[in-house]
Each structure stands twice: as C-alpha cells, then as structure tokens.
Amino acid sequence: VTLKGVASAWTMLDVRAALARQICRPEVIERGRLVRQSDEGRLSALQDNDVVGTLRFGDQVCLIGMELAAGARESEAVLERSYSQAMERRLGGLGPCASGAAAAALVPSSALPGAAAAAPPSA
C-alpha cells in the first residue's frame, strides 16, 4: 500500500490515520506499529510524534502488527465515528500491539524532505 499526498511535516500518527482511512480500518490507528527499514535492512521503531521529514532517502516505513486487508465499507457516518473513537483511545495512552508479519511500504520517497506539502488527514 502506498499513501499519496503525504507531507514531510506529517507525524507517524498522521500517517497511520491516513492509512486507516485508505483501507477502511480504524483499528490501524490504535494497534498498528510503524517501523523504519533502512537500506541495510535494519528495523527501528517509529514513535507517534516522529516526523516524516526526518526519514532518510531510501528508508521504507512499514506497518507491523496487523493485516493490511481492506475493511468492510460502512456508511460514512459510522466510519467517521470509528476513526474519531480510535484516535481518542490512541491519544489516551493505549499502546500498540505486538508486532506481526504484515508489512508494507507506506511513505513514498516523494514525501521525504523537499517534497510538496500536503495537509495531514483530519482526525
């Protein structure tokens, strides 16, 4: 899965929120963990407040801890409430789950420093 419109000023929480909306799975906000994979293959955890602009060219951001399969399409009102509730729980201090096998590149190199700015997803 590749996110479009990611800005260098976005936080990793913004990235997770955008991914959750793209695949219709609000639980990504709460349970998904983002890690950086370097060119050498090393993984390092990314925190909610880490900024996309601090990534190095060639780094990949991967989601671990859950499947990336698209969720069921629900009414817009139900989905919006689910995203808001997931964000409230995440900001309330619930930690992410243990890592799993699913991983996918989320941040294209166009989002690295110097790329055009875009607004973070609304929470």
PDB file of C-alpha atoms in Angstrom:
ATOM      1  CA  VAL A   1       0.000   0.000   0.000  1.00  0.00           C
ATOM      2  CA  THR A   2       1.371   3.387  -0.919  1.00  0.00           C
ATOM      3  CA  LEU A   3      -0.118   6.540   0.587  1.00  0.00           C
ATOM      4  CA  LYS A   4      -0.437   9.555  -1.675  1.00  0.00           C
ATOM      5  CA  GLY A   5      -0.225  13.149  -0.533  1.00  0.00           C
ATOM      6  CA  VAL A   6       1.985  12.510   2.499  1.00  0.00           C
ATOM      7  CA  ALA A   7       3.773  15.696   3.560  1.00  0.00           C
ATOM      8  CA  SER A   8       7.169  15.922   5.224  1.00  0.00           C
ATOM      9  CA  ALA A   9       5.516  17.689   8.216  1.00  0.00           C
ATOM     10  CA  TRP A  10       3.186  14.768   8.986  1.00  0.00           C
ATOM     11  CA  THR A  11       3.766  12.743  12.135  1.00  0.00           C
ATOM     12  CA  MET A  12       3.683   8.960  12.155  1.00  0.00           C
ATOM     13  CA  LEU A  13       0.274   9.208  13.845  1.00  0.00           C
ATOM     14  CA  ASP A  14      -0.906  11.245  10.828  1.00  0.00           C
ATOM     15  CA  VAL A  15       0.478   8.525   8.542  1.00  0.00           C
ATOM     16  CA  ARG A  16      -1.347   5.791  10.464  1.00  0.00           C
ATOM     17  CA  ALA A  17      -4.591   7.798  10.402  1.00  0.00           C
ATOM     18  CA  ALA A  18      -4.314   8.279   6.623  1.00  0.00           C
ATOM     19  CA  LEU A  19      -3.605   4.578   6.112  1.00  0.00           C
ATOM     20  CA  ALA A  20      -6.581   3.642   8.315  1.00  0.00           C
ATOM     21  CA  ARG A  21      -8.847   5.798   6.159  1.00  0.00           C
ATOM     22  CA  GLN A  22      -7.403   4.495   2.900  1.00  0.00           C
ATOM     23  CA  ILE A  23      -8.073   0.849   3.773  1.00  0.00           C
ATOM     24  CA  CYS A  24     -11.206   1.498   5.902  1.00  0.00           C
ATOM     25  CA  ARG A  25      -9.688   0.029   9.070  1.00  0.00           C
ATOM     26  CA  PRO A  26      -9.805   2.452  12.049  1.00  0.00           C
ATOM     27  CA  GLU A  27      -8.012  -0.101  14.265  1.00  0.00           C
ATOM     28  CA  VAL A  28      -4.764   0.727  12.411  1.00  0.00           C
ATOM     29  CA  ILE A  29      -4.699   3.986  14.408  1.00  0.00           C
ATOM     30  CA  GLU A  30      -4.629   2.097  17.700  1.00  0.00           C
ATOM     31  CA  ARG A  31      -2.903  -1.200  17.021  1.00  0.00           C
ATOM     32  CA  GLY A  32      -0.642  -0.699  14.032  1.00  0.00           C
ATOM     33  CA  ARG A  33       3.038  -0.023  14.660  1.00  0.00           C
ATOM     34  CA  LEU A  34       5.245   1.791  12.194  1.00  0.00           C
ATOM     35  CA  VAL A  35       8.895   0.894  11.790  1.00  0.00           C
ATOM     36  CA  ARG A  36      11.619   2.253   9.560  1.00  0.00           C
ATOM     37  CA  GLN A  37      13.567  -0.181   7.413  1.00  0.00           C
ATOM     38  CA  SER A  38      16.935   1.163   6.329  1.00  0.00           C
ATOM     39  CA  ASP A  39      18.741   0.298   3.096  1.00  0.00           C
ATOM     40  CA  GLU A  40      20.754  -2.208   5.157  1.00  0.00           C
ATOM     41  CA  GLY A  41      17.538  -3.932   6.280  1.00  0.00           C
ATOM     42  CA  ARG A  42      17.642  -2.745   9.914  1.00  0.00           C
ATOM     43  CA  LEU A  43      14.287  -2.065  11.554  1.00  0.00           C
ATOM     44  CA  SER A  44      13.765   0.666  14.117  1.00  0.00           C
ATOM     45  CA  ALA A  45      10.527   1.662  15.826  1.00  0.00           C
ATOM     46  CA  LEU A  46       8.904   4.970  14.930  1.00  0.00           C
ATOM     47  CA  GLN A  47       7.032   6.928  17.593  1.00  0.00           C
ATOM     48  CA  ASP A  48       3.707   8.736  17.083  1.00  0.00           C
ATOM     49  CA  ASN A  49       5.412  12.135  17.163  1.00  0.00           C
ATOM     50  CA  ASP A  50       8.255  11.248  14.745  1.00  0.00           C
ATOM     51  CA  VAL A  51       8.018  13.369  11.609  1.00  0.00           C
ATOM     52  CA  VAL A  52       8.087  12.061   8.033  1.00  0.00           C
ATOM     53  CA  GLY A  53      10.642  14.743   7.135  1.00  0.00           C
ATOM     54  CA  THR A  54      13.240  13.127   9.413  1.00  0.00           C
ATOM     55  CA  LEU A  55      13.358   9.958   7.318  1.00  0.00           C
ATOM     56  CA  ARG A  56      16.371   9.422   5.090  1.00  0.00           C
ATOM     57  CA  PHE A  57      16.078   8.841   1.365  1.00  0.00           C
ATOM     58  CA  GLY A  58      15.798   5.104   0.809  1.00  0.00           C
ATOM     59  CA  ASP A  59      14.138   4.375   4.169  1.00  0.00           C
ATOM     60  CA  GLN A  60      10.871   2.471   3.968  1.00  0.00           C
ATOM     61  CA  VAL A  61       8.136   2.812   6.553  1.00  0.00           C
ATOM     62  CA  CYS A  62       6.376  -0.474   7.274  1.00  0.00           C
ATOM     63  CA  LEU A  63       3.275  -1.310   9.253  1.00  0.00           C
ATOM     64  CA  ILE A  64       3.629  -4.283  11.568  1.00  0.00           C
ATOM     65  CA  GLY A  65       1.213  -5.884  13.969  1.00  0.00           C
ATOM     66  CA  MET A  66      -1.792  -6.345  11.731  1.00  0.00           C
ATOM     67  CA  GLU A  67      -3.045  -7.321   8.299  1.00  0.00           C
ATOM     68  CA  LEU A  68      -3.418  -4.684   5.608  1.00  0.00           C
ATOM     69  CA  ALA A  69      -6.545  -6.215   4.071  1.00  0.00           C
ATOM     70  CA  ALA A  70      -9.201  -3.623   3.352  1.00  0.00           C
ATOM     71  CA  GLY A  71     -12.003  -3.387   5.886  1.00  0.00           C
ATOM     72  CA  ALA A  72     -15.686  -3.516   5.097  1.00  0.00           C
ATOM     73  CA  ARG A  73     -17.141  -0.368   3.597  1.00  0.00           C
ATOM     74  CA  GLU A  74     -19.579   1.143   6.060  1.00  0.00           C
ATOM     75  CA  SER A  75     -21.606   4.312   5.976  1.00  0.00           C
ATOM     76  CA  GLU A  76     -19.542   7.497   6.100  1.00  0.00           C
ATOM     77  CA  ALA A  77     -21.036   8.476   9.494  1.00  0.00           C
ATOM     78  CA  VAL A  78     -20.172   5.108  11.067  1.00  0.00           C
ATOM     79  CA  LEU A  79     -16.624   5.200   9.701  1.00  0.00           C
ATOM     80  CA  GLU A  80     -16.024   8.793  10.839  1.00  0.00           C
ATOM     81  CA  ARG A  81     -17.187   7.952  14.372  1.00  0.00           C
ATOM     82  CA  SER A  82     -14.929   4.874  14.379  1.00  0.00           C
ATOM     83  CA  TYR A  83     -11.881   6.920  13.319  1.00  0.00           C
ATOM     84  CA  SER A  84     -12.591   9.566  15.961  1.00  0.00           C
ATOM     85  CA  GLN A  85     -13.003   6.960  18.694  1.00  0.00           C
ATOM     86  CA  ALA A  86      -9.825   5.144  17.644  1.00  0.00           C
ATOM     87  CA  MET A  87      -7.852   8.407  17.704  1.00  0.00           C
ATOM     88  CA  GLU A  88      -9.228   9.304  21.151  1.00  0.00           C
ATOM     89  CA  ARG A  89      -8.235   5.908  22.525  1.00  0.00           C
ATOM     90  CA  ARG A  90      -4.770   6.142  20.927  1.00  0.00           C
ATOM     91  CA  LEU A  91      -4.123   9.595  22.347  1.00  0.00           C
ATOM     92  CA  GLY A  92      -5.443   8.361  25.704  1.00  0.00           C
ATOM     93  CA  GLY A  93      -2.362   6.190  26.103  1.00  0.00           C
ATOM     94  CA  LEU A  94      -3.268   2.756  24.769  1.00  0.00           C
ATOM     95  CA  GLY A  95      -0.104   1.183  23.408  1.00  0.00           C
ATOM     96  CA  PRO A  96       0.258  -0.608  20.105  1.00  0.00           C
ATOM     97  CA  CYS A  97       0.049  -4.389  19.939  1.00  0.00           C
ATOM     98  CA  ALA A  98       2.939  -6.753  19.453  1.00  0.00           C
ATOM     99  CA  SER A  99       4.488  -6.878  16.020  1.00  0.00           C
ATOM    100  CA  GLY A 100       3.172  -9.241  13.365  1.00  0.00           C
ATOM    101  CA  ALA A 101       4.173 -10.413   9.942  1.00  0.00           C
ATOM    102  CA  ALA A 102       2.328  -7.887   7.787  1.00  0.00           C
ATOM    103  CA  ALA A 103       4.468  -5.115   6.380  1.00  0.00           C
ATOM    104  CA  ALA A 104       4.105  -2.681   3.518  1.00  0.00           C
ATOM    105  CA  ALA A 105       5.856   0.438   2.268  1.00  0.00           C
ATOM    106  CA  LEU A 106       3.726   3.396   3.310  1.00  0.00           C
ATOM    107  CA  VAL A 107       5.671   6.567   2.673  1.00  0.00           C
ATOM    108  CA  PRO A 108       6.835   7.215  -0.878  1.00  0.00           C
ATOM    109  CA  SER A 109      10.166   8.954  -1.367  1.00  0.00           C
ATOM    110  CA  SER A 110       8.235  11.975  -2.680  1.00  0.00           C
ATOM    111  CA  ALA A 111       7.208  12.589   0.945  1.00  0.00           C
ATOM    112  CA  LEU A 112      10.790  12.999   2.093  1.00  0.00           C
ATOM    113  CA  PRO A 113      12.245  16.470   2.770  1.00  0.00           C
ATOM    114  CA  GLY A 114      11.799  18.828  -0.138  1.00  0.00           C
ATOM    115  CA  ALA A 115       8.576  17.239  -1.360  1.00  0.00           C
ATOM    116  CA  ALA A 116       5.421  19.321  -1.827  1.00  0.00           C
ATOM    117  CA  ALA A 117       3.462  19.913   1.383  1.00  0.00           C
ATOM    118  CA  ALA A 118       0.022  18.445   1.994  1.00  0.00           C
ATOM    119  CA  ALA A 119      -2.330  18.787   4.945  1.00  0.00           C
ATOM    120  CA  PRO A 120      -2.419  15.870   7.416  1.00  0.00           C
ATOM    121  CA  PRO A 121      -5.597  13.792   7.492  1.00  0.00           C
ATOM    122  CA  SER A 122      -8.378  15.096   9.698  1.00  0.00           C
ATOM    123  CA  ALA A 123      -8.763  13.051  12.853  1.00  0.00           C
TER     124      ALA A 123
END
